[in-house]
GROMACS .gro file of C-alpha atoms in nm:
model
  377
    1MET     CA    1 -10.137   6.549  -1.954
    2ARG     CA    2 -10.385   6.326  -2.206
    3TRP     CA    3 -10.611   6.226  -1.916
    4LEU     CA    4 -10.593   6.564  -1.761
    5ALA     CA    5 -10.723   6.664  -2.064
    6VAL     CA    6 -10.987   6.435  -2.155
    7LEU     CA    7 -11.166   6.487  -1.820
    8ALA     CA    8 -11.115   6.877  -1.941
    9VAL     CA    9 -11.313   6.823  -2.227
   10PHE     CA   10 -11.613   6.575  -2.003
   11VAL     CA   11 -11.601   6.876  -1.847
   12LEU     CA   12 -11.680   7.126  -2.066
   13VAL     CA   13 -11.940   6.862  -2.185
   14LEU     CA   14 -12.116   6.778  -1.868
   15GLY     CA   15 -12.124   7.229  -1.853
   16ALA     CA   16 -12.270   7.161  -2.203
   17CYS     CA   17 -12.505   6.935  -2.074
   18THR     CA   18 -12.649   7.101  -1.762
   19GLY     CA   19 -12.721   7.460  -1.953
   20ASP     CA   20 -12.423   7.629  -1.819
   21ASP     CA   21 -12.298   7.649  -2.148
   22ASP     CA   22 -12.097   7.951  -2.322
   23ASP     CA   23 -12.444   8.088  -2.493
   24ALA     CA   24 -12.310   8.478  -2.596
   25ALA     CA   25 -12.695   8.614  -2.570
   26ASP     CA   26 -12.687   8.553  -2.208
   27THR     CA   27 -12.338   8.707  -2.178
   28PRO     CA   28 -12.282   9.001  -2.307
   29ASP     CA   29 -11.988   9.064  -2.148
   30ALA     CA   30 -11.770   8.779  -2.260
   31PRO     CA   31 -11.776   8.889  -2.667
   32ASP     CA   32 -11.631   8.760  -2.960
   33ASN     CA   33 -11.605   8.890  -3.330
   34ASN     CA   34 -11.556   8.670  -3.663
   35GLY     CA   35 -11.901   8.477  -3.612
   36GLU     CA   36 -11.686   8.337  -3.380
   37ASP     CA   37 -11.835   8.180  -3.049
   38ASN     CA   38 -11.776   8.325  -2.761
   39GLY     CA   39 -11.663   8.054  -2.589
   40ASP     CA   40 -11.637   8.086  -2.197
   41GLY     CA   41 -11.534   7.793  -2.080
   42PRO     CA   42 -11.576   7.762  -1.688
   43SER     CA   43 -11.242   7.812  -1.504
   44GLU     CA   44 -11.235   7.554  -1.305
   45THR     CA   45 -11.233   7.366  -1.671
   46ILE     CA   46 -10.878   7.564  -1.744
   47ASP     CA   47 -10.713   7.447  -1.438
   48LEU     CA   48 -10.791   7.108  -1.529
   49VAL     CA   49 -10.544   7.165  -1.854
   50GLN     CA   50 -10.243   7.324  -1.688
   51ASP     CA   51 -10.029   7.048  -1.639
   52GLY     CA   52  -9.612   7.051  -1.611
   53GLU     CA   53  -9.516   6.941  -1.947
   54SER     CA   54  -9.485   7.261  -2.209
   55VAL     CA   55  -9.649   7.152  -2.573
   56LEU     CA   56  -9.296   7.349  -2.711
   57ALA     CA   57  -9.168   6.955  -2.573
   58SER     CA   58  -9.444   6.759  -2.755
   59VAL     CA   59  -9.422   6.932  -3.040
   60GLN     CA   60  -9.063   6.898  -3.055
   61ASP     CA   61  -9.070   6.541  -2.960
   62SER     CA   62  -9.342   6.447  -3.248
   63GLY     CA   63  -9.122   6.698  -3.492
   64VAL     CA   64  -9.549   6.867  -3.690
   65VAL     CA   65  -9.735   7.141  -3.488
   66VAL     CA   66 -10.070   7.113  -3.482
   67CYS     CA   67 -10.275   7.482  -3.617
   68GLY     CA   68 -10.604   7.525  -3.559
   69VAL     CA   69 -10.724   7.770  -3.879
   70ASN     CA   70 -10.982   7.844  -4.038
   71ASP     CA   71 -11.070   7.709  -4.414
   72ALA     CA   72 -11.325   7.932  -4.554
   73VAL     CA   73 -11.197   8.310  -4.494
   74PRO     CA   74 -11.017   8.396  -4.882
   75GLY     CA   75 -10.691   8.568  -4.761
   76PHE     CA   76 -10.620   8.472  -4.403
   77GLY     CA   77 -10.696   8.090  -4.393
   78PHE     CA   78 -10.906   7.903  -4.701
   79VAL     CA   79 -10.827   7.545  -4.854
   80ASP     CA   80 -10.761   7.593  -5.245
   81GLU     CA   81 -10.845   7.437  -5.583
   82ASP     CA   82 -10.558   7.173  -5.489
   83GLY     CA   83 -10.625   7.111  -5.155
   84ASN     CA   84 -10.362   7.323  -4.994
   85PHE     CA   85 -10.411   7.542  -4.710
   86SER     CA   86 -10.259   7.916  -4.768
   87GLY     CA   87 -10.295   8.241  -4.581
   88PHE     CA   88 -10.205   8.486  -4.384
   89ASP     CA   89 -10.315   8.292  -4.041
   90VAL     CA   90 -10.155   7.962  -4.240
   91ASP     CA   91  -9.839   8.154  -4.320
   92TYR     CA   92  -9.865   8.208  -3.915
   93CYS     CA   93  -9.856   7.840  -3.813
   94ARG     CA   94  -9.614   7.765  -4.118
   95ALA     CA   95  -9.391   8.029  -3.897
   96ILE     CA   96  -9.435   7.927  -3.600
   97ALA     CA   97  -9.332   7.538  -3.675
   98ALA     CA   98  -9.033   7.704  -3.910
   99ALA     CA   99  -8.906   7.853  -3.545
  100VAL     CA  100  -8.921   7.570  -3.289
  101LEU     CA  101  -8.889   7.253  -3.585
  102GLY     CA  102  -8.652   7.458  -3.835
  103ASP     CA  103  -8.908   7.362  -4.101
  104ALA     CA  104  -9.191   7.531  -4.170
  105GLU     CA  105  -9.423   7.274  -4.385
  106ALA     CA  106  -9.363   7.016  -4.048
  107VAL     CA  107  -9.785   7.142  -3.962
  108GLU     CA  108 -10.096   6.992  -3.938
  109TYR     CA  109 -10.368   7.180  -4.044
  110VAL     CA  110 -10.710   7.122  -3.806
  111PRO     CA  111 -10.975   7.325  -3.981
  112LEU     CA  112 -11.236   7.454  -3.751
  113THR     CA  113 -11.560   7.606  -3.629
  114ALA     CA  114 -11.608   7.938  -3.460
  115ALA     CA  115 -11.799   7.687  -3.246
  116GLN     CA  116 -11.538   7.437  -3.227
  117ARG     CA  117 -11.170   7.580  -3.181
  118PHE     CA  118 -11.146   7.699  -2.801
  119THR     CA  119 -11.272   7.344  -2.706
  120ALA     CA  120 -11.045   7.254  -2.907
  121LEU     CA  121 -10.730   7.465  -2.789
  122GLN     CA  122 -10.853   7.364  -2.433
  123SER     CA  123 -10.896   6.950  -2.501
  124GLY     CA  124 -10.513   6.955  -2.664
  125GLU     CA  125 -10.660   6.828  -2.990
  126ILE     CA  126 -10.475   7.177  -3.142
  127ASP     CA  127 -10.124   7.332  -3.014
  128VAL     CA  128 -10.228   7.665  -3.121
  129LEU     CA  129 -10.528   7.829  -3.242
  130VAL     CA  130 -10.434   8.065  -3.565
  131ARG     CA  131 -10.804   8.143  -3.713
  132ASN     CA  132 -10.875   8.560  -3.682
  133THR     CA  133 -10.967   8.546  -3.304
  134THR     CA  134 -10.997   8.854  -3.139
  135TRP     CA  135 -10.830   8.918  -2.807
  136THR     CA  136 -11.042   8.977  -2.523
  137ALA     CA  137 -11.009   8.962  -2.146
  138SER     CA  138 -11.340   8.720  -2.152
  139ARG     CA  139 -11.063   8.464  -2.316
  140ASP     CA  140 -10.780   8.559  -2.176
  141GLY     CA  141 -10.957   8.539  -1.839
  142GLY     CA  142 -11.278   8.275  -1.787
  143GLU     CA  143 -11.130   8.112  -2.124
  144GLY     CA  144 -10.791   8.026  -2.015
  145ALA     CA  145 -10.648   8.129  -2.365
  146ALA     CA  146 -10.270   8.354  -2.387
  147PHE     CA  147 -10.307   8.550  -2.704
  148ALA     CA  148  -9.902   8.631  -2.844
  149THR     CA  149  -9.832   8.934  -3.005
  150THR     CA  150 -10.081   9.017  -3.265
  151THR     CA  151 -10.096   8.992  -3.595
  152PHE     CA  152 -10.387   9.169  -3.704
  153TYR     CA  153 -10.513   9.520  -3.616
  154ASP     CA  154 -10.916   9.460  -3.739
  155GLY     CA  155 -11.217   9.623  -3.635
  156GLN     CA  156 -11.576   9.530  -3.704
  157GLY     CA  157 -11.747   9.693  -4.033
  158MET     CA  158 -12.035   9.712  -4.240
  159MET     CA  159 -12.106   9.534  -4.606
  160VAL     CA  160 -12.404   9.701  -4.769
  161ARG     CA  161 -12.508   9.682  -5.155
  162ALA     CA  162 -12.318   9.947  -5.343
  163ASP     CA  163 -12.633  10.061  -5.520
  164GLY     CA  164 -12.837  10.153  -5.243
  165ASP     CA  165 -12.921  10.426  -5.024
  166ILE     CA  166 -12.685  10.291  -4.777
  167GLY     CA  167 -12.364  10.526  -4.656
  168SER     CA  168 -12.325  10.502  -4.343
  169ILE     CA  169 -12.490  10.352  -4.041
  170ASP     CA  170 -12.672  10.584  -3.932
  171ASP     CA  171 -12.867  10.538  -4.231
  172MET     CA  172 -13.002  10.159  -4.139
  173GLY     CA  173 -13.276  10.260  -3.896
  174GLY     CA  174 -13.525   9.959  -4.007
  175ALA     CA  175 -13.262   9.774  -4.154
  176SER     CA  176 -13.206   9.415  -4.174
  177VAL     CA  177 -12.892   9.273  -4.044
  178CYS     CA  178 -12.716   8.963  -4.186
  179VAL     CA  179 -12.436   8.844  -3.858
  180LEU     CA  180 -12.339   8.527  -3.770
  181SER     CA  181 -12.476   8.424  -3.388
  182GLY     CA  182 -12.254   8.381  -3.083
  183THR     CA  183 -12.036   8.606  -3.126
  184THR     CA  184 -11.905   8.967  -3.054
  185THR     CA  185 -11.985   9.096  -3.407
  186GLU     CA  186 -12.363   9.007  -3.292
  187LEU     CA  187 -12.280   9.216  -3.004
  188ASN     CA  188 -12.147   9.482  -3.093
  189LEU     CA  189 -12.368   9.500  -3.361
  190ALA     CA  190 -12.620   9.550  -3.079
  191THR     CA  191 -12.421   9.734  -2.812
  192VAL     CA  192 -12.355  10.016  -3.120
  193PHE     CA  193 -12.753  10.003  -3.287
  194ASN     CA  194 -12.903  10.056  -2.978
  195ALA     CA  195 -12.653  10.302  -2.829
  196ARG     CA  196 -12.759  10.491  -3.159
  197GLY     CA  197 -13.113  10.471  -3.106
  198LEU     CA  198 -13.161  10.242  -3.458
  199ASP     CA  199 -13.449   9.979  -3.488
  200TYR     CA  200 -13.263   9.677  -3.683
  201SER     CA  201 -13.360   9.346  -3.760
  202PRO     CA  202 -13.109   9.120  -3.655
  203LEU     CA  203 -13.048   8.778  -3.886
  204SER     CA  204 -12.810   8.546  -3.714
  205PHE     CA  205 -12.669   8.246  -3.857
  206GLU     CA  206 -12.462   7.966  -3.736
  207ASP     CA  207 -12.209   7.948  -4.054
  208ASN     CA  208 -12.025   8.156  -4.354
  209ASP     CA  209 -12.267   7.951  -4.586
  210THR     CA  210 -12.591   8.034  -4.470
  211LEU     CA  211 -12.572   8.373  -4.433
  212ARG     CA  212 -12.421   8.393  -4.800
  213GLU     CA  213 -12.707   8.265  -4.938
  214ALA     CA  214 -12.942   8.470  -4.741
  215PHE     CA  215 -12.732   8.791  -4.846
  216ILE     CA  216 -12.727   8.700  -5.170
  217ALA     CA  217 -13.105   8.642  -5.158
  218GLY     CA  218 -13.202   8.993  -5.067
  219GLN     CA  219 -13.310   8.876  -4.689
  220CYS     CA  220 -13.065   9.115  -4.526
  221ASP     CA  221 -12.935   9.538  -4.580
  222GLY     CA  222 -12.616   9.456  -4.428
  223TRP     CA  223 -12.382   9.197  -4.323
  224THR     CA  224 -12.155   9.221  -4.030
  225SER     CA  225 -11.813   9.153  -3.910
  226ASP     CA  226 -11.450   9.239  -3.932
  227LYS     CA  227 -11.385   9.431  -4.222
  228SER     CA  228 -11.101   9.181  -4.291
  229GLN     CA  229 -11.328   8.909  -4.398
  230LEU     CA  230 -11.587   9.125  -4.585
  231ALA     CA  231 -11.336   9.253  -4.744
  232ALA     CA  232 -11.206   8.863  -4.793
  233VAL     CA  233 -11.595   8.774  -4.911
  234ARG     CA  234 -11.682   9.061  -5.150
  235SER     CA  235 -11.344   8.991  -5.304
  236ALA     CA  236 -11.489   8.623  -5.374
  237TYR     CA  237 -11.823   8.780  -5.439
  238PRO     CA  238 -11.988   8.572  -5.774
  239GLU     CA  239 -12.022   8.746  -6.052
  240ALA     CA  240 -12.313   8.601  -6.088
  241ASP     CA  241 -12.471   8.787  -5.818
  242GLY     CA  242 -12.286   9.126  -5.916
  243GLY     CA  243 -11.923   9.009  -5.815
  244PRO     CA  244 -11.713   9.255  -5.610
  245GLU     CA  245 -11.801   9.574  -5.751
  246SER     CA  246 -12.197   9.499  -5.678
  247LEU     CA  247 -12.057   9.532  -5.283
  248THR     CA  248 -11.903   9.809  -5.055
  249ILE     CA  249 -11.808   9.837  -4.662
  250LEU     CA  250 -11.867  10.133  -4.505
  251ASP     CA  251 -11.585  10.331  -4.360
  252GLU     CA  252 -11.744  10.342  -4.023
  253THR     CA  253 -11.543  10.081  -3.767
  254ILE     CA  254 -11.769  10.005  -3.516
  255SER     CA  255 -11.513   9.773  -3.251
  256LYS     CA  256 -11.177   9.703  -3.188
  257GLU     CA  257 -11.035   9.374  -3.349
  258PRO     CA  258 -10.732   9.267  -3.213
  259LEU     CA  259 -10.615   8.915  -3.414
  260GLY     CA  260 -10.337   8.683  -3.330
  261PRO     CA  261 -10.250   8.327  -3.214
  262ALA     CA  262 -10.339   8.148  -2.926
  263VAL     CA  263 -10.268   7.905  -2.690
  264ARG     CA  264 -10.365   7.763  -2.337
  265ASP     CA  265 -10.325   7.933  -2.064
  266GLY     CA  266 -10.013   7.820  -1.844
  267ASP     CA  267  -9.819   7.730  -2.046
  268SER     CA  268  -9.553   8.039  -2.032
  269ALA     CA  269  -9.262   7.810  -2.221
  270TRP     CA  270  -9.520   7.719  -2.555
  271PHE     CA  271  -9.654   8.058  -2.536
  272ASP     CA  272  -9.274   8.245  -2.522
  273ALA     CA  273  -9.193   8.028  -2.839
  274VAL     CA  274  -9.492   8.113  -3.069
  275ASN     CA  275  -9.518   8.472  -2.938
  276TRP     CA  276  -9.144   8.509  -3.052
  277ALA     CA  277  -9.217   8.313  -3.405
  278VAL     CA  278  -9.446   8.658  -3.427
  279ILE     CA  279  -9.221   8.838  -3.316
  280ALA     CA  280  -8.911   8.731  -3.590
  281THR     CA  281  -9.148   8.844  -3.839
  282ILE     CA  282  -9.187   9.189  -3.749
  283GLN     CA  283  -8.828   9.236  -3.674
  284ALA     CA  284  -8.734   9.123  -3.945
  285GLU     CA  285  -8.932   9.382  -4.105
  286GLU     CA  286  -8.799   9.657  -3.935
  287PHE     CA  287  -8.457   9.573  -3.958
  288GLY     CA  288  -8.536   9.581  -4.373
  289ILE     CA  289  -8.442   9.161  -4.363
  290THR     CA  290  -8.669   8.918  -4.597
  291SER     CA  291  -8.656   8.605  -4.733
  292GLU     CA  292  -8.450   8.702  -5.044
  293ASN     CA  293  -8.177   8.951  -4.872
  294ILE     CA  294  -8.179   8.774  -4.540
  295ASP     CA  295  -7.803   8.612  -4.644
  296ASP     CA  296  -7.697   8.971  -4.658
  297PHE     CA  297  -7.702   9.022  -4.315
  298THR     CA  298  -7.536   8.761  -4.155
  299THR     CA  299  -7.234   8.973  -4.220
  300SER     CA  300  -7.437   9.234  -4.054
  301ASP     CA  301  -7.254   9.512  -3.927
  302ASP     CA  302  -7.516   9.598  -3.686
  303PRO     CA  303  -7.448   9.406  -3.369
  304ASN     CA  304  -7.843   9.378  -3.307
  305ILE     CA  305  -7.918   9.214  -3.644
  306LEU     CA  306  -7.610   8.968  -3.565
  307ARG     CA  307  -7.746   8.869  -3.270
  308PHE     CA  308  -8.169   8.814  -3.340
  309LEU     CA  309  -8.009   8.585  -3.636
  310GLY     CA  310  -7.849   8.404  -3.392
  311GLU     CA  311  -7.433   8.516  -3.556
  312PRO     CA  312  -7.126   8.538  -3.305
  313ASP     CA  313  -7.102   8.880  -3.128
  314PRO     CA  314  -6.864   9.040  -3.324
  315GLU     CA  315  -6.651   9.138  -2.969
  316GLU     CA  316  -6.686   8.850  -2.764
  317GLY     CA  317  -6.741   8.554  -3.039
  318THR     CA  318  -7.036   8.393  -2.789
  319VAL     CA  319  -7.354   8.337  -2.957
  320ALA     CA  320  -7.673   8.483  -2.769
  321ASP     CA  321  -7.972   8.261  -2.612
  322PRO     CA  322  -8.233   8.468  -2.470
  323GLY     CA  323  -8.315   8.075  -2.297
  324LEU     CA  324  -8.676   8.063  -2.537
  325GLY     CA  325  -8.591   7.671  -2.542
  326LEU     CA  326  -8.562   7.769  -2.991
  327ASP     CA  327  -8.205   7.772  -3.217
  328PRO     CA  328  -8.006   8.066  -3.183
  329ASP     CA  329  -8.084   8.074  -3.552
  330PHE     CA  330  -8.515   8.035  -3.524
  331ALA     CA  331  -8.537   8.405  -3.696
  332VAL     CA  332  -8.310   8.286  -3.999
  333ASN     CA  333  -8.554   7.973  -4.020
  334VAL     CA  334  -8.889   8.170  -4.008
  335ILE     CA  335  -8.766   8.441  -4.247
  336SER     CA  336  -8.549   8.257  -4.475
  337GLN     CA  337  -8.864   7.997  -4.553
  338VAL     CA  338  -9.212   8.232  -4.449
  339GLY     CA  339  -9.084   8.575  -4.520
  340ASN     CA  340  -9.144   8.891  -4.283
  341TYR     CA  341  -9.483   9.075  -4.156
  342GLY     CA  342  -9.490   9.287  -4.434
  343GLU     CA  343  -9.398   9.006  -4.729
  344ILE     CA  344  -9.688   8.796  -4.566
  345PHE     CA  345  -9.921   9.068  -4.564
  346GLU     CA  346  -9.832   9.169  -4.867
  347ARG     CA  347  -9.890   8.850  -5.047
  348HIS     CA  348 -10.197   8.702  -4.938
  349VAL     CA  349 -10.467   9.030  -4.830
  350GLY     CA  350 -10.254   9.400  -4.960
  351PRO     CA  351 -10.266   9.567  -5.235
  352ASP     CA  352 -10.183   9.360  -5.527
  353THR     CA  353 -10.432   9.034  -5.409
  354PRO     CA  354 -10.798   9.054  -5.429
  355LEU     CA  355 -10.887   9.162  -5.070
  356GLY     CA  356 -10.645   9.467  -5.207
  357LEU     CA  357 -10.573   9.584  -4.765
  358ALA     CA  358 -10.356   9.826  -4.708
  359ARG     CA  359 -10.134   9.857  -4.369
  360ALA     CA  360 -10.270  10.072  -4.213
  361GLU     CA  361 -10.268  10.001  -3.842
  362ASN     CA  362 -10.108   9.723  -3.958
  363ASP     CA  363  -9.764   9.850  -4.006
  364LEU     CA  364  -9.420   9.928  -3.845
  365TRP     CA  365  -9.436  10.141  -3.571
  366THR     CA  366  -9.155  10.351  -3.801
  367ASN     CA  367  -9.472  10.413  -4.046
  368GLY     CA  368  -9.685  10.509  -3.833
  369GLY     CA  369  -9.855  10.133  -3.733
  370LEU     CA  370  -9.906   9.989  -3.472
  371LEU     CA  371  -9.635   9.738  -3.572
  372TYR     CA  372  -9.407   9.716  -3.242
  373PRO     CA  373  -9.122   9.434  -3.178
  374PRO     CA  374  -8.960   9.399  -2.810
  375PRO     CA  375  -8.610   9.405  -2.809
  376TYR     CA  376  -8.394   9.079  -2.904
  377ARG     CA  377  -8.146   9.040  -2.634
   0.00000   0.00000   0.00000
């Protein structure tokens, strides 16, 4: 497996050296978001990493999940003052480890830039990517990534200074806009402004630190990215520069950005394990099961709940095994150690956090949202 991975990286590097790189400016139909490169790796490269050994087996052997994350986006993936990784995405790395290994702390976090993340996934440097990554057709196809259930439904927005005269995108004719280079965000910006006939000056940066410096220095009238990232940036905006109240995020959403974990294509066993770890958090919330009350549900009268928690069927006395390669009580480990979807959301990005995000699309289908877990049976 390893030599195939090394060969895959070699092919990637060779492709870059010969000019067949993934420059988003040259591939407008292969977008990315969140200040992330589009990562159009050649499809033949992806085929090389499709071998017969599932990552599920290697993770269970090693006892650790290697998870590619962001380390600079408050609320989603960042490193706190004590050097610990924390955030919504980080908790999904923990949920995967709890489901596969029974231990939410059995995670090795690998901080990745937007440009690094897909190469890291393709080469086998990481087992799973949970880093504000948008599920797109080009990534599903040419990039060789397989996206599990969406964990966060996002959309691209625009942040401007609250004391300015910009109230909507249509007020931004002639404006300069800060954006990360080589991203779907950059491509969406061009699409929307051109479609509306708005002249603008994009100022592209390779990372958020330099972008923020430019924005603070007044080089840009607006800053565009995913709304969740803009909320994160706004929440941590320096008081010396006006603090969060000096900025406003416009109501308009100019793109769809479904974010979720991604694994290498062609490994259905690992994909299923990651996917059902995510689904378990959503199903738990639908059942009303939390990290605090889960013990009360292990004696439920509802056979669907008993099956989900790996308890014996009350009539047949058997424990359901859907063939996912996970322990029957994997959902118990996820919920008790990490929590259900609502707990994860509220803990990191909900109304009582600095980001202050509402559930909206990220609510259960029973509440008008888009979260709809398939049956566990």
